[in-house]
XYZ file of N, CA, C and O in Angstrom:
244
model
N -24.770 -5.739 17.346
C -25.120 -6.709 15.765
C -25.059 -5.384 14.554
O -24.485 -5.769 14.104
N -24.951 -3.797 14.976
C -25.271 -3.129 14.366
C -23.250 -2.892 14.084
O -23.138 -2.619 12.519
N -22.820 -3.075 15.016
C -21.073 -2.631 14.385
C -20.800 -3.993 13.812
O -19.616 -3.399 12.859
N -20.591 -4.850 13.960
C -20.437 -6.155 13.138
C -20.580 -5.804 11.509
O -20.068 -6.090 10.983
N -22.288 -5.235 11.422
C -22.515 -5.451 9.824
C -21.900 -4.079 9.373
O -21.345 -4.131 8.460
N -21.570 -3.001 9.983
C -20.695 -2.099 9.514
C -19.146 -2.005 9.312
O -18.778 -1.625 8.554
N -19.060 -3.126 10.419
C -17.616 -3.466 10.232
C -17.357 -4.477 8.712
O -16.332 -4.152 7.937
N -18.206 -5.355 8.587
C -18.374 -6.159 7.621
C -18.267 -5.258 6.024
O -17.677 -5.503 5.005
N -19.374 -4.593 6.229
C -19.587 -3.321 5.127
C -18.341 -2.504 4.826
O -17.836 -2.472 3.594
N -17.375 -2.165 5.753
C -16.556 -1.387 5.567
C -15.474 -2.204 4.848
O -14.706 -1.464 3.777
N -15.092 -3.282 5.160
C -13.992 -4.481 4.708
C -14.473 -4.588 3.269
O -13.595 -4.489 2.449
N -15.942 -4.659 3.002
C -16.358 -4.962 1.660
C -16.002 -3.365 0.608
O -15.296 -3.691 -0.389
N -16.029 -2.514 1.144
C -15.776 -1.231 0.766
C -14.360 -0.947 -0.055
O -13.544 -0.585 -0.953
N -13.322 -1.353 1.385
C -12.176 -1.176 1.228
C -11.448 -1.979 0.115
O -10.819 -2.017 -0.706
N -11.851 -3.565 0.186
C -11.557 -4.568 -0.781
C -11.979 -3.699 -2.306
O -10.965 -3.935 -3.034
N -13.017 -3.638 -2.262
C -13.456 -3.231 -3.407
C -12.748 -2.104 -4.110
O -12.494 -1.589 -5.248
N -12.443 -0.922 -3.027
C -11.620 0.163 -3.445
C -10.125 -0.258 -3.689
O -9.669 0.107 -4.831
N -10.035 -1.273 -3.317
C -8.357 -1.767 -3.555
C -8.154 -2.624 -4.777
O -7.451 -2.446 -5.781
N -9.494 -3.314 -5.586
C -9.328 -4.013 -6.694
C -9.554 -2.591 -7.653
O -9.195 -3.167 -9.303
N -9.903 -1.924 -7.616
C -10.611 -0.688 -8.353
C -9.396 0.192 -8.595
O -8.715 0.643 -9.771
N -8.171 0.308 -7.612
C -7.110 1.443 -7.881
C -5.737 0.708 -8.022
O -5.340 1.057 -8.863
N -5.937 -1.122 -7.875
C -4.809 -1.233 -8.438
C -5.213 -3.042 -8.740
O -4.408 -3.949 -8.269
N -5.803 -2.864 -9.938
C -6.430 -4.414 -10.446
C -5.111 -5.557 -10.712
O -4.911 -6.674 -10.384
N -4.205 -4.690 -11.508
C -3.025 -5.585 -12.005
C -2.288 -6.517 -10.674
O -1.955 -7.142 -10.154
N -1.870 -5.454 -9.658
C -1.633 -5.627 -8.577
C -2.412 -7.000 -7.458
O -1.667 -8.104 -6.857
N -3.471 -6.523 -7.746
C -4.377 -7.726 -7.002
C -4.078 -8.835 -7.822
O -4.356 -9.957 -6.464
N -4.701 -9.054 -8.763
C -4.482 -10.023 -9.487
C -3.309 -10.603 -9.391
O -3.129 -12.197 -9.234
N -2.213 -10.046 -9.108
C -0.608 -10.862 -8.600
C -0.722 -11.310 -7.547
O -0.060 -12.610 -7.534
N -1.191 -10.442 -6.348
C -1.471 -10.924 -5.092
C -2.328 -12.371 -5.248
O -1.640 -13.250 -4.530
N -3.136 -12.188 -6.002
C -4.101 -13.790 -5.613
C -3.306 -14.759 -6.408
O -3.479 -15.801 -6.027
N -2.687 -14.730 -7.476
C -1.570 -15.459 -8.254
C -0.462 -16.470 -7.007
O -0.656 -17.462 -6.846
N 0.025 -15.421 -6.184
C 0.800 -15.593 -5.042
C 0.192 -16.410 -4.165
O 0.843 -17.275 -3.682
N -1.080 -16.154 -3.787
C -1.770 -16.719 -2.489
C -2.261 -18.140 -2.998
O -2.108 -19.054 -2.446
N -2.378 -18.132 -4.276
C -2.733 -19.630 -4.809
C -1.697 -20.716 -4.481
O -1.907 -21.758 -4.603
N -0.378 -20.319 -4.478
C 0.760 -20.958 -5.329
C 0.969 -21.284 -3.195
O 2.133 -21.980 -3.463
N 0.773 -20.609 -2.387
C 1.608 -20.770 -0.882
C 0.645 -22.387 -0.579
O -0.605 -22.232 -0.686
N 1.435 -22.423 0.200
C 1.243 -23.897 0.833
C 0.056 -23.419 2.212
O 0.336 -22.325 2.761
N -0.674 -24.662 2.516
C -1.897 -24.143 3.326
C -1.276 -23.590 4.579
O -2.269 -22.839 5.248
N -0.272 -24.309 5.318
C -0.278 -24.111 6.672
C 0.377 -22.782 6.771
O 0.021 -21.794 7.544
N 1.105 -22.274 5.721
C 1.615 -20.987 5.177
C 0.570 -19.457 5.683
O 0.384 -18.723 6.286
N -0.221 -19.946 4.686
C -1.548 -19.040 4.674
C -2.681 -19.299 5.791
O -2.851 -17.565 5.938
N -2.311 -20.459 6.512
C -3.449 -20.204 7.737
C -2.612 -19.546 8.507
O -3.026 -18.259 9.421
N -1.374 -19.818 8.672
C -0.775 -18.610 9.448
C -0.620 -16.935 9.660
O -1.069 -16.619 9.838
N -0.721 -17.212 8.194
C -0.287 -15.724 7.683
C -2.092 -15.160 8.098
O -2.318 -14.074 8.518
N -3.108 -15.995 8.007
C -4.581 -15.293 8.249
C -4.869 -15.321 9.604
O -5.379 -14.232 10.043
N -4.285 -16.009 10.403
C -3.914 -15.960 11.682
C -3.360 -14.650 12.088
O -3.916 -14.200 12.932
N -2.010 -14.231 11.899
C -1.368 -13.373 12.252
C -2.195 -11.878 12.058
O -2.103 -11.046 12.759
N -3.220 -11.775 10.674
C -3.795 -10.529 10.365
C -4.844 -10.469 11.385
O -5.037 -9.150 11.653
N -5.715 -12.023 11.508
C -6.915 -11.606 12.538
C -6.765 -11.020 14.012
O -7.119 -10.390 14.326
N -5.086 -11.600 14.252
C -4.865 -11.273 15.344
C -4.253 -9.671 15.868
O -4.730 -8.974 16.308
N -3.623 -9.270 14.157
C -3.426 -7.769 14.238
C -4.720 -7.163 14.298
O -4.632 -5.597 15.114
N -5.853 -7.884 13.811
C -7.059 -6.486 13.336
C -7.780 -6.694 15.138
O -8.191 -5.714 15.352
N -7.614 -7.755 16.041
C -8.097 -7.822 17.245
C -7.331 -6.524 18.248
O -7.703 -6.230 18.489
N -6.045 -6.301 17.771
C -5.398 -5.655 18.685
C -5.536 -4.141 18.350
O -5.982 -3.362 19.550
N -5.558 -4.221 16.548
C -6.455 -2.649 16.588
C -7.501 -2.379 17.041
O -7.569 -1.230 17.517
N -8.322 -3.649 16.761
C -9.687 -2.998 17.684
C -9.605 -2.693 19.283
O -10.334 -1.875 19.531
N -8.991 -3.364 19.571
C -8.971 -3.305 20.672
C -8.657 -2.132 21.649
O -8.700 -1.104 22.286
N -7.405 -1.451 20.631
C -6.840 -0.209 20.871
C -8.016 0.807 20.617
O -7.941 1.797 21.317
N -8.614 1.164 19.473
C -9.316 1.809 19.203
C -10.786 1.833 20.082
O -11.240 2.854 20.339
N -11.233 0.630 20.482
C -12.284 0.974 21.437
C -11.985 0.880 22.888
O -12.590 1.013 23.589
N -10.498 1.056 23.340
C -10.074 1.158 24.759
C -10.205 2.708 24.835
O -10.355 3.760 24.730
C-alpha cells in the first residue's frame, strides 16, 4: 500500500512540475483534450495506462 501512495505522490509531483515549467503549453494541451471525442480520449488513456503497466513490469522485473 505504501508503494501505491508513493506512486500517486510522485505522479502529483511530476504533474505539478510540468504545470510550473510549461504553463502555456499545458493550457493548450487541456484545450485540445476538451475538443477530443470521448472514444478517442478513452483509447489514448487506455494506451497510456498500458504503457505504464509495461514500464512498471520492466522496472519491477
